[in-house]
Tab-separated table of C-alpha atoms and ligand atoms in Angstrom:
chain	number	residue	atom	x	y	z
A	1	UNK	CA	23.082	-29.862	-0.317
A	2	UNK	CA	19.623	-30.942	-1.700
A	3	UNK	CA	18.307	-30.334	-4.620
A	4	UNK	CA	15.395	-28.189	-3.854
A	5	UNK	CA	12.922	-26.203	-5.862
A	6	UNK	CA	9.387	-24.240	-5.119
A	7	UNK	CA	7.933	-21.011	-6.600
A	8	UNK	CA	10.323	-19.080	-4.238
A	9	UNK	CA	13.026	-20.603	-5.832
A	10	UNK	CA	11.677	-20.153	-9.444
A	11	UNK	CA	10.844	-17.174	-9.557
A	12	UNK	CA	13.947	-15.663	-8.421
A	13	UNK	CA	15.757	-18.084	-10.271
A	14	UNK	CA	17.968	-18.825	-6.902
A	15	UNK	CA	19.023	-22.035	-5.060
A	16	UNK	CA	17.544	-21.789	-1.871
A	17	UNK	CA	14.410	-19.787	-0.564
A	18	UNK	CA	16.500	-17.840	1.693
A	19	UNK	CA	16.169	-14.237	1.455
A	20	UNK	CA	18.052	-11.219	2.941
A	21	UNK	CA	16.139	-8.545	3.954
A	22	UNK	CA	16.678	-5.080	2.455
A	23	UNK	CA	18.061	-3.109	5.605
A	24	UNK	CA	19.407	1.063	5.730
A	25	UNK	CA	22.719	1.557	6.388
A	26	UNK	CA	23.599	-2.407	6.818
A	27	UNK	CA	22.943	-4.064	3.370
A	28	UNK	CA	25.000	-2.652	0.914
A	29	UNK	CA	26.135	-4.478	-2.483
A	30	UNK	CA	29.037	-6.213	0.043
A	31	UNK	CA	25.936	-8.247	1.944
A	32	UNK	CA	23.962	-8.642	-0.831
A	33	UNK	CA	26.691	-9.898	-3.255
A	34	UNK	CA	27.580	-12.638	-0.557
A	35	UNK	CA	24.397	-13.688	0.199
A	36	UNK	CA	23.381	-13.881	-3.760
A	37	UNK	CA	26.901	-15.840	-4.377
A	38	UNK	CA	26.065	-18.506	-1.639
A	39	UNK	CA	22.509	-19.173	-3.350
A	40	UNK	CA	20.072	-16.851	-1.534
A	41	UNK	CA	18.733	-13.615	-2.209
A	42	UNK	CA	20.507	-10.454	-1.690
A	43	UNK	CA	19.334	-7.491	-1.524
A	44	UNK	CA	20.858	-4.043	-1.097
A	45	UNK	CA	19.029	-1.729	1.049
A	46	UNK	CA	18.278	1.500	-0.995
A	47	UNK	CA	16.381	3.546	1.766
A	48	UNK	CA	19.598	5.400	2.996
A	49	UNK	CA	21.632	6.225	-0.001
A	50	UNK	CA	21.231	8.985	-2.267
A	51	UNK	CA	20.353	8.285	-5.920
A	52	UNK	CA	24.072	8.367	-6.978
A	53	UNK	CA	25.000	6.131	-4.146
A	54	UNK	CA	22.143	3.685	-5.019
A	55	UNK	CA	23.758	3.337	-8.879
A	56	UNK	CA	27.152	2.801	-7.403
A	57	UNK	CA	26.066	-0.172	-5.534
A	58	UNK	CA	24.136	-2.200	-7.713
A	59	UNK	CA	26.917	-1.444	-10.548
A	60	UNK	CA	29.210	-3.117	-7.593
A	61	UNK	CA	26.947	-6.105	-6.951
A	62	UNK	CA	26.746	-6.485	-10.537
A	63	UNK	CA	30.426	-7.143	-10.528
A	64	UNK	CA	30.715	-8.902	-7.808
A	65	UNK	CA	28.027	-11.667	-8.443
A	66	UNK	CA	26.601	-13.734	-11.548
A	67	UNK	CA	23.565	-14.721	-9.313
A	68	UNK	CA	20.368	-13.035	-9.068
A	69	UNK	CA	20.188	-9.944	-6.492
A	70	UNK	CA	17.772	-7.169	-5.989
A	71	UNK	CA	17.515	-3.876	-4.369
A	72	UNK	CA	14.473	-3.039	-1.690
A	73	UNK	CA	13.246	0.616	-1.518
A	74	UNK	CA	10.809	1.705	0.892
A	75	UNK	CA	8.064	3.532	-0.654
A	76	UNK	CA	8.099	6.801	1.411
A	77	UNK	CA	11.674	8.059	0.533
A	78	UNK	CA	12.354	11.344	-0.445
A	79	UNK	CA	13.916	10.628	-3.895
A	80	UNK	CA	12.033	7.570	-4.642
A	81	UNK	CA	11.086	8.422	-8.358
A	82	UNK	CA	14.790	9.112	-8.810
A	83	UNK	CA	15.466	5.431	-7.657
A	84	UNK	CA	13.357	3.924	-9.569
A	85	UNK	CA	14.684	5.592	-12.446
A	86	UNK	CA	18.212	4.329	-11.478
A	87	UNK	CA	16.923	0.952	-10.854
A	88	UNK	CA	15.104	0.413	-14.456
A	89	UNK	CA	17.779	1.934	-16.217
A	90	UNK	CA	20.752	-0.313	-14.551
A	91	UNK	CA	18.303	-3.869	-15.525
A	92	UNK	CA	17.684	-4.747	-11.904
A	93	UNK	CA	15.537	-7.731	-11.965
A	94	UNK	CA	14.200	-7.919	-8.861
A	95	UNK	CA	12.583	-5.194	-6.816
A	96	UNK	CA	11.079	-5.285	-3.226
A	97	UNK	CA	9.001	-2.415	-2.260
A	98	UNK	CA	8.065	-1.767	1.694
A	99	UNK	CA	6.315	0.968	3.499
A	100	UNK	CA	3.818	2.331	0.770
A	101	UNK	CA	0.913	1.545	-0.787
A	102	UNK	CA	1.746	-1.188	-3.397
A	103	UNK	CA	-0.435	0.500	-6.000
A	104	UNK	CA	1.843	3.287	-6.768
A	105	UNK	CA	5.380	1.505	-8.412
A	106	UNK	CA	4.533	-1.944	-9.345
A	107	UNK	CA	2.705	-1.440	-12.715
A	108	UNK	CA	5.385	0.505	-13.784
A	109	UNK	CA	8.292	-1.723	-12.647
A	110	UNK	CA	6.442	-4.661	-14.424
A	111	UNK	CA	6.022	-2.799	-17.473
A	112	UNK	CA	10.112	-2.872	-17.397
A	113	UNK	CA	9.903	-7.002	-17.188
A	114	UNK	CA	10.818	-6.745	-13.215
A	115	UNK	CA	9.829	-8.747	-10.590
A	116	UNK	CA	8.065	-7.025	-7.575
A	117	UNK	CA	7.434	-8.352	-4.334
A	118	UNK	CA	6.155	-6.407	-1.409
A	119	UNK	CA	6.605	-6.315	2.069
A	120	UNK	CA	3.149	-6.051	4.425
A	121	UNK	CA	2.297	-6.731	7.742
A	122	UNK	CA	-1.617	-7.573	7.838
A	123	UNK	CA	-3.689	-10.183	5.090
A	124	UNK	CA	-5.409	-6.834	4.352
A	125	UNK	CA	-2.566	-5.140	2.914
A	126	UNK	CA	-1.381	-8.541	1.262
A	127	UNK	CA	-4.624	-8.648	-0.473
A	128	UNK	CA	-4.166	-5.067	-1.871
A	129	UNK	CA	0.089	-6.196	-2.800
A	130	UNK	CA	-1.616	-8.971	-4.819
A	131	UNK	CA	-4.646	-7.066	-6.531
A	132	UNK	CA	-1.509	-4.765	-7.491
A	133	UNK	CA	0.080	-7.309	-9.316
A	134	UNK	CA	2.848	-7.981	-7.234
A	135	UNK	CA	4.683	-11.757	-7.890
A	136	UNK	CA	5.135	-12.432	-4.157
A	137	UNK	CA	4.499	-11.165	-0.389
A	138	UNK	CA	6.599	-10.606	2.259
A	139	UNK	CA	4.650	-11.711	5.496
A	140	UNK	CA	6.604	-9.587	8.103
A	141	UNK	CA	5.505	-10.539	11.736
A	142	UNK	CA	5.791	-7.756	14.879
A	143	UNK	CA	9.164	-9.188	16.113
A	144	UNK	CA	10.761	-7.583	13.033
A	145	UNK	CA	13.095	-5.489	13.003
A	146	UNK	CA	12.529	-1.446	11.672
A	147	UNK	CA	9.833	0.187	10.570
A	148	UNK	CA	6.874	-2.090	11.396
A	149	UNK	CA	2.994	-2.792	11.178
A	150	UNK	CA	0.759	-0.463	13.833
A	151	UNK	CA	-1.606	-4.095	14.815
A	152	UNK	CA	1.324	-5.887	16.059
A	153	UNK	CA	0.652	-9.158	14.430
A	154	UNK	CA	3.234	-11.590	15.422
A	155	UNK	CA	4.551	-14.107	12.841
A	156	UNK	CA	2.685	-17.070	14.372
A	157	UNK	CA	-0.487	-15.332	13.519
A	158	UNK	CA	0.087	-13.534	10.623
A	159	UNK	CA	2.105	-16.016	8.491
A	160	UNK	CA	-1.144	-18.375	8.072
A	161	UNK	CA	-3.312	-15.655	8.014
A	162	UNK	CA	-1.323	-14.007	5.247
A	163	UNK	CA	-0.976	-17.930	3.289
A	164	UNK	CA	-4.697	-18.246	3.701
A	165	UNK	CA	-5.165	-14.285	2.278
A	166	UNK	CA	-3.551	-14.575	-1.038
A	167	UNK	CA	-2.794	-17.284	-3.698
A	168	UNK	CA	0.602	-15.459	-4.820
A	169	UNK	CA	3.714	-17.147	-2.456
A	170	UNK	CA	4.243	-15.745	0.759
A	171	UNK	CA	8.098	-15.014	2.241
A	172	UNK	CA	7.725	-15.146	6.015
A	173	UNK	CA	9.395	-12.446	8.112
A	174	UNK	CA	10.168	-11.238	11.126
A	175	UNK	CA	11.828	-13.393	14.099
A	176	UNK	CA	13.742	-15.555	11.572
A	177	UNK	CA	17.502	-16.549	12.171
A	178	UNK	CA	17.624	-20.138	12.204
A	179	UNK	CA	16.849	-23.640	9.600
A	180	UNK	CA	14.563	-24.543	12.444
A	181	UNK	CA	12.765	-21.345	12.412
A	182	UNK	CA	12.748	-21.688	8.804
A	183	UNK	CA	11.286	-24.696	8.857
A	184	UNK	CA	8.031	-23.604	11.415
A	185	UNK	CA	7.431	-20.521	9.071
A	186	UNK	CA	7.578	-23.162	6.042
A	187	UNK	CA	5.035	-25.849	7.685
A	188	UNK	CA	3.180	-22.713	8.420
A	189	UNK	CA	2.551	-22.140	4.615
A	190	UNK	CA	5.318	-19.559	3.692
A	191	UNK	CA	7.601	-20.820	0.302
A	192	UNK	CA	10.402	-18.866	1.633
A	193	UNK	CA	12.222	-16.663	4.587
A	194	UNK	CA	13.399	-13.199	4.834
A	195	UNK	CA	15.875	-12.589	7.521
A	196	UNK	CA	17.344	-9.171	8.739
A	197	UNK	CA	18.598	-9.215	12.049
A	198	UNK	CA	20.475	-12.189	11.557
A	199	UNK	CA	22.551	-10.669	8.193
A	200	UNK	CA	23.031	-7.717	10.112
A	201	UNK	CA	25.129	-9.625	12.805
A	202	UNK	CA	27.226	-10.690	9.657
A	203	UNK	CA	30.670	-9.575	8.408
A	204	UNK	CA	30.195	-8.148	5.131
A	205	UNK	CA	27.030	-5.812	6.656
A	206	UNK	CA	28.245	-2.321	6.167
A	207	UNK	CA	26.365	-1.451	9.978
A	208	UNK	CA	28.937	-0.376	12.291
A	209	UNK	CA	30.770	-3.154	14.126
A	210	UNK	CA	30.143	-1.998	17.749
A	211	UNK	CA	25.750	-1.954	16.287
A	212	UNK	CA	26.525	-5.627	15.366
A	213	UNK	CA	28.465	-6.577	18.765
A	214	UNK	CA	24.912	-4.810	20.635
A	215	UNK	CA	23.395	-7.182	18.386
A	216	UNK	CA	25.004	-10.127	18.903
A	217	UNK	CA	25.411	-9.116	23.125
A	218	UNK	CA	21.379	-8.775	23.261
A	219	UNK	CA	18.930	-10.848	25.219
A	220	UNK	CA	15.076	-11.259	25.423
A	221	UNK	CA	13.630	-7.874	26.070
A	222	UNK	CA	15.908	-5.644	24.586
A	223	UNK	CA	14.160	-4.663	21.518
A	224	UNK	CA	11.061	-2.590	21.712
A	225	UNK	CA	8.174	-1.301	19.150
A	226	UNK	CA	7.982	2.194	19.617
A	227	UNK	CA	7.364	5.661	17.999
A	228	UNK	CA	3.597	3.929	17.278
A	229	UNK	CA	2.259	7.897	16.507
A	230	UNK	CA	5.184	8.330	13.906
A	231	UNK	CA	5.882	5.599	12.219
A	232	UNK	CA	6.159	2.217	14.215
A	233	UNK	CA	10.157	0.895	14.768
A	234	UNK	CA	11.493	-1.981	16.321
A	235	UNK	CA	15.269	-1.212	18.014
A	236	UNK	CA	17.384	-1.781	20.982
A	237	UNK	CA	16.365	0.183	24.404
A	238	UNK	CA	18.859	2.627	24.881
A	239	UNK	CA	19.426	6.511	25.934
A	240	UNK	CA	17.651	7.584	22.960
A	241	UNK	CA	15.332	4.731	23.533
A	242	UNK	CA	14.312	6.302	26.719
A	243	UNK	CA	14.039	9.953	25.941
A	244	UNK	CA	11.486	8.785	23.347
A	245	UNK	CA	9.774	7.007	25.592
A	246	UNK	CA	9.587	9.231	28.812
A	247	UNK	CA	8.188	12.064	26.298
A	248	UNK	CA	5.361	9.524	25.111
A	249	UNK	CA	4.838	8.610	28.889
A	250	UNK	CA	4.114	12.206	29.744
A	251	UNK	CA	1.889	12.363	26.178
A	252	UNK	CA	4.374	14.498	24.080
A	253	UNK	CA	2.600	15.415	20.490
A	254	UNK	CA	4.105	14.584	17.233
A	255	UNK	CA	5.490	17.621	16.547
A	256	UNK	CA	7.667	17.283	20.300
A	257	UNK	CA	8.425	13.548	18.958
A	258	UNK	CA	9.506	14.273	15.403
A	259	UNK	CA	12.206	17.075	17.242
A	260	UNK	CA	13.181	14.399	19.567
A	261	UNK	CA	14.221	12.028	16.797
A	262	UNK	CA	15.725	14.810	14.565
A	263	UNK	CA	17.145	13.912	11.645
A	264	UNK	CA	19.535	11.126	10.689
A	265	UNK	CA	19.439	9.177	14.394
A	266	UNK	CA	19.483	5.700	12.134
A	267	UNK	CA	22.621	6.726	10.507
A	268	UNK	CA	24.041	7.389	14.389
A	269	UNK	CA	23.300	4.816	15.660
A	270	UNK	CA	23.607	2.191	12.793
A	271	UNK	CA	26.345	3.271	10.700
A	272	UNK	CA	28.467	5.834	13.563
A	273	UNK	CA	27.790	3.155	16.233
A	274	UNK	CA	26.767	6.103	18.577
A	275	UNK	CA	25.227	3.104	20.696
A	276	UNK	CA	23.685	5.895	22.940
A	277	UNK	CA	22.508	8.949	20.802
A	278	UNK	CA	21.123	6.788	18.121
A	279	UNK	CA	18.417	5.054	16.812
A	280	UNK	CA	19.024	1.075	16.921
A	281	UNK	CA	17.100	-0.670	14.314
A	282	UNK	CA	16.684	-4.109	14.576
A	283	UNK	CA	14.602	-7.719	15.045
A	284	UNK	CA	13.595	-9.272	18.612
A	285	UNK	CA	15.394	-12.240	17.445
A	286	UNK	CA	18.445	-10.416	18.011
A	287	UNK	CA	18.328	-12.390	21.527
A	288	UNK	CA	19.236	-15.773	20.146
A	289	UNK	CA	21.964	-14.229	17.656
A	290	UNK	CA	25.433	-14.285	19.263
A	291	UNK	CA	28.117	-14.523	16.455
A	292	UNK	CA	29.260	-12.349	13.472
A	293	UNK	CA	29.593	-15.068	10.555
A	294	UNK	CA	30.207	-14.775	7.016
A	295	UNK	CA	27.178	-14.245	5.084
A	296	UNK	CA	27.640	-16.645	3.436
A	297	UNK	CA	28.084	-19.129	6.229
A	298	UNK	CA	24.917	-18.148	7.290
A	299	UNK	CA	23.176	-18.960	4.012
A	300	UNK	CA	24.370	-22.784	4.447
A	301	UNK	CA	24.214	-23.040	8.159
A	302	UNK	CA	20.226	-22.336	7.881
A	303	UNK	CA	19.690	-24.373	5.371
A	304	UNK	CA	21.862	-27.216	6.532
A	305	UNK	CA	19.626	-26.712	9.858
A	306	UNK	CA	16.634	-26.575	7.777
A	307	UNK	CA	17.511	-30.118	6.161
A	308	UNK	CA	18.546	-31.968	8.952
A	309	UNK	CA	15.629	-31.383	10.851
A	310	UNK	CA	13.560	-31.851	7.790
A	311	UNK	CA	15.088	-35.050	7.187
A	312	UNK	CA	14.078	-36.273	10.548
A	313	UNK	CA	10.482	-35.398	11.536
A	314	UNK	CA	10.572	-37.931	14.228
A	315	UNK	CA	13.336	-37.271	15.875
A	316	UNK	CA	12.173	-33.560	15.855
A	317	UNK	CA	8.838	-34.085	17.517
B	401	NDP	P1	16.001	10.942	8.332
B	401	NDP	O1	15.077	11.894	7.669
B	401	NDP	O2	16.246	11.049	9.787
B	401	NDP	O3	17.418	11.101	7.643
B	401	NDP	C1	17.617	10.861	6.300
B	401	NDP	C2	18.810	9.913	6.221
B	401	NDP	O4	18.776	9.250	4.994
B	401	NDP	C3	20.109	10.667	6.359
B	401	NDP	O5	20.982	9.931	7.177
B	401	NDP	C4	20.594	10.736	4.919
B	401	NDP	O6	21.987	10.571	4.822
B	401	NDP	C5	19.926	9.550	4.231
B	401	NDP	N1	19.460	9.836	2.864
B	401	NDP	C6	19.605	9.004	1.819
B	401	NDP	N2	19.066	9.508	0.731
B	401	NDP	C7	18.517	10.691	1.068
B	401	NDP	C8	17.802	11.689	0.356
B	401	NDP	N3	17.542	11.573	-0.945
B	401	NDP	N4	17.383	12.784	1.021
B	401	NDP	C9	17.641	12.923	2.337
B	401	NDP	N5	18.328	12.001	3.065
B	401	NDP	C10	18.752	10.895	2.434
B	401	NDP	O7	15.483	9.484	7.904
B	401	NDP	P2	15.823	8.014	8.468
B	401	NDP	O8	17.278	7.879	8.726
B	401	NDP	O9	14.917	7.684	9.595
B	401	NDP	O10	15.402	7.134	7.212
B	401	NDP	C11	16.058	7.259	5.994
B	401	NDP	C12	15.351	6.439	4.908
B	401	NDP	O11	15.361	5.076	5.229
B	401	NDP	C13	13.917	6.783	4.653
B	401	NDP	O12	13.682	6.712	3.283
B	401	NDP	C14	13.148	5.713	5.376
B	401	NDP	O13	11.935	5.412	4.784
B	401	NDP	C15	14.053	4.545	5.221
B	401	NDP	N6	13.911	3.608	6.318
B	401	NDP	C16	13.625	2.314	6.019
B	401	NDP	C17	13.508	1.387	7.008
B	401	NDP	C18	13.141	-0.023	6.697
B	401	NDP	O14	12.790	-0.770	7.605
B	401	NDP	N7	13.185	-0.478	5.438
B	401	NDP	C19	13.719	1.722	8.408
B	401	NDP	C20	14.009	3.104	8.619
B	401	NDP	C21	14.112	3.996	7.592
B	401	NDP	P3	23.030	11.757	5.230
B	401	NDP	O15	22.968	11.834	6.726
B	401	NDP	O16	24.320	11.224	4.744
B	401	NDP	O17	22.565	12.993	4.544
C-alpha cells in the first residue's frame, strides 16, 4: 500500500486517515481493535455503557491492539464526568467528543497530554471546537447517521465550508463508505474520513446481526432525520419510525414525544434487533452498503479504492 502521510495521519500517529466513527451499542473494543490493527482509527463508542463497562473495554482494546485507538463520548451523557475520569486514568490518548459544547472537556483532557477532536455539524460550531483548543474537527454532513445537526447541511456543503472555517484539519463525515467517496471529501479539503454506517455493517460491530442485515438490505429512502424538537436522529423508517412521525404530523408536544420514545429504544432496536419496536440509528449511505466484511477488510478495500482512483485522475474523469 502507499506510503502516505498528512496531519491526519500525524497526529494520530496511524497509517491511513481512515477513521471509525464512535457509534452506541455497535463499536465496542472488538470494532475498534480491528479497525486500529488494520491502520485506521478505532474508536469505541462510550455513549451506551456504564462507567464500569467503559473501563472494561478500553482495558480490552488495550490488549488487543499496539496501534493507536480512542474512545468517543457524547457530551450530554448522564455519567459523563465519571467517563472522563475513567478515560484519563486508563492513558487513553485520543478522545472525540460529540453533542456538547466543546468548551466544557477539552481543556481538561489536554491538560492530561490527550488529543481532542470534536465532532460538529455547522463552520459555526467548528469555529467554537477550534477557539476551544481542540487538535481536529469532525465535519459531519446531514446524511449521517444518529444524532445529527438541526440545519441539515449536507456534506457537499458543509465539508468546504467547514475547510474554509478553521485552520485546524478537518475529518469529513457523514455519507462516507467508499475510497471514491473518500477521495471527493479529500479534494474537497478534508485530511481524513470518518465512517459509521459502513463499520456498522461489519463483523466485529457488537450491533445486533439482524440491525446489520436491515443495514446492508436498505435502499435510497430508507433513512430519515427525525425527532428535529428532541434531539435530531438519522435511522431506518420503521413501526417506531412511524408512530413518531404520525404524532409530529398531528403536532404532538415534547413531553407526548419524549413518552413515545421512552427509554432505551436504541438499545432495542440496535443491540436486541427488535427491528420494529426500536430505534434504528444509522447513515443514508446505508443504501449503497450491501455486505458484512471484516473490519478490517474494509480499512484496505477503501483505501485500495482510494489509490486506484487516485492513481488515475484521467481515467476517473
Ligand atoms: P435512553 O435514555 O433512552 O437510555 C439510556 C441507555 O443508555 C440505556 O439503554 C442504558 O443501558 C444506557 N446507559 C449507559 N450508561 C448509562 C448511564 N450512566 N445511565 C443511564 N443509562 C445508561 O438513551 P439513548 O439510548 O437514546 O442514548 C444513550 C446514550 O447514548 C446517551 O448518552 C446519548 O447521548 C448517546 N447517544 C449517542 C449517539 C451518537 O450519535 N453518538 C446517538 C444516540 C445516543 P441499559 O438499558 O442497559 O440500562
Amino acid at each position: 500500500m502507499t506510503q502516505f502521510q498528512n496531519r491526519v495521519t500525524q497526529l494520530f500517529g496511524i497509517s491511513y486517515p481512515i477513521i471509525q466513527a464512535g457509534m452506541i451499542w455497535a463499536s465496542g473494543w472488538r470494532l475498534a481493535s480491528a479497525v486500529s490493527n488494520a491502520g485506521g482509527l478505532g474508536l469505541i463508542g462510550s455513549g451506551s455503557m456504564y462507567p464500569d463497562v467503559l473501563l472494561e473495554h478500553i482495558r480490552n482494546c488495550k490488549s488487543a491492539t499496539e496501534s493507536p485507538f480512542g474512545v468517543n463520548v457524547p457530551l450530554l451523557y448522564p455519567d459523563i464526568d465519571k467517563h472522563i475520569q475513567i478515560i484519563i486514568d486508563a492513558g487513553v490518548k485520543i478522545v472525540f467528543t460529540s453533542a456538547g459544547n466543546p468548551k466544557t472537556w477539552t481543556g481538561v483532557l489536554k491538560e492530561h497530554g490527550i488529543t481532542v477532536v470534536h465532532v460538529v455539524s455547522s463552520s459555526k460550531f467548528a469555529i467554537k471546537a477550534q477557539e476551544a483548543g481542540c487538535d481536529a474537527v469532525v465535519a459531519e454532513g446531514f446524511e449521517a447517521g444518529g444524532h445529527n445537526g438541526r440545519e441539515e447541511t449536507t456534506s457537499m456543503v458543509l465539508i468546504p465550508a467547514v475547510v474554509n472555517a478553521v485552520s485546524i484539519p478537518v475529518i469529513a463525515a457523514g455519507g462516507i463508505a467508499t475510497g471514491r467517496q473518500m477521495l471527493a471529501a479529500m479534494v474537497m479539503g478534508a485530511e481524513g474520513v470518518q465512517m459509521g454506517t459502513r463499520f456498522v455493517a461489519s463483523e466485529e460491530a457488537s450491533s445486533h446481526i439482524e440491525f446489520k442485515k436491515a443495514v446492508i438490505n436498505s435502499t435510497e429512502g430508507d433513512t430519515v432525520l427525525t425527532l428535529k424538537q428532541l434531539m435530531p436522529v438519522r435511522l431506518l423508517k420503521n413501526k417506531f419510525y412511524q408512530l413518531v412521525h404520525e404524532a409530529e404530523m398531528r403536532g404532538a408536544t415534547i413531553e407526548e414525544l419524549k413518552t413515545i420514545l421512552g427509554r432505551a429504544r436504541a438499545k432495542k432496536g440496535m443491540f436486541e434487533g427488535n427491528l420494529e419496536e426500536g430505534e434504528l440509528e444509522i447513515g443514508a449511505v446505508s443504501a449503497i452498503v450491501d455486505r458484512i466484511l471484516p473490519a478490517g477488510m474494509i480499512v484496505k478495500n477503501v483505501w485500495k479504492e482510494f489509490n486506484e482512483v487516485l492513481s488515475n485522475p484521467i481515467k476517473m474523469l
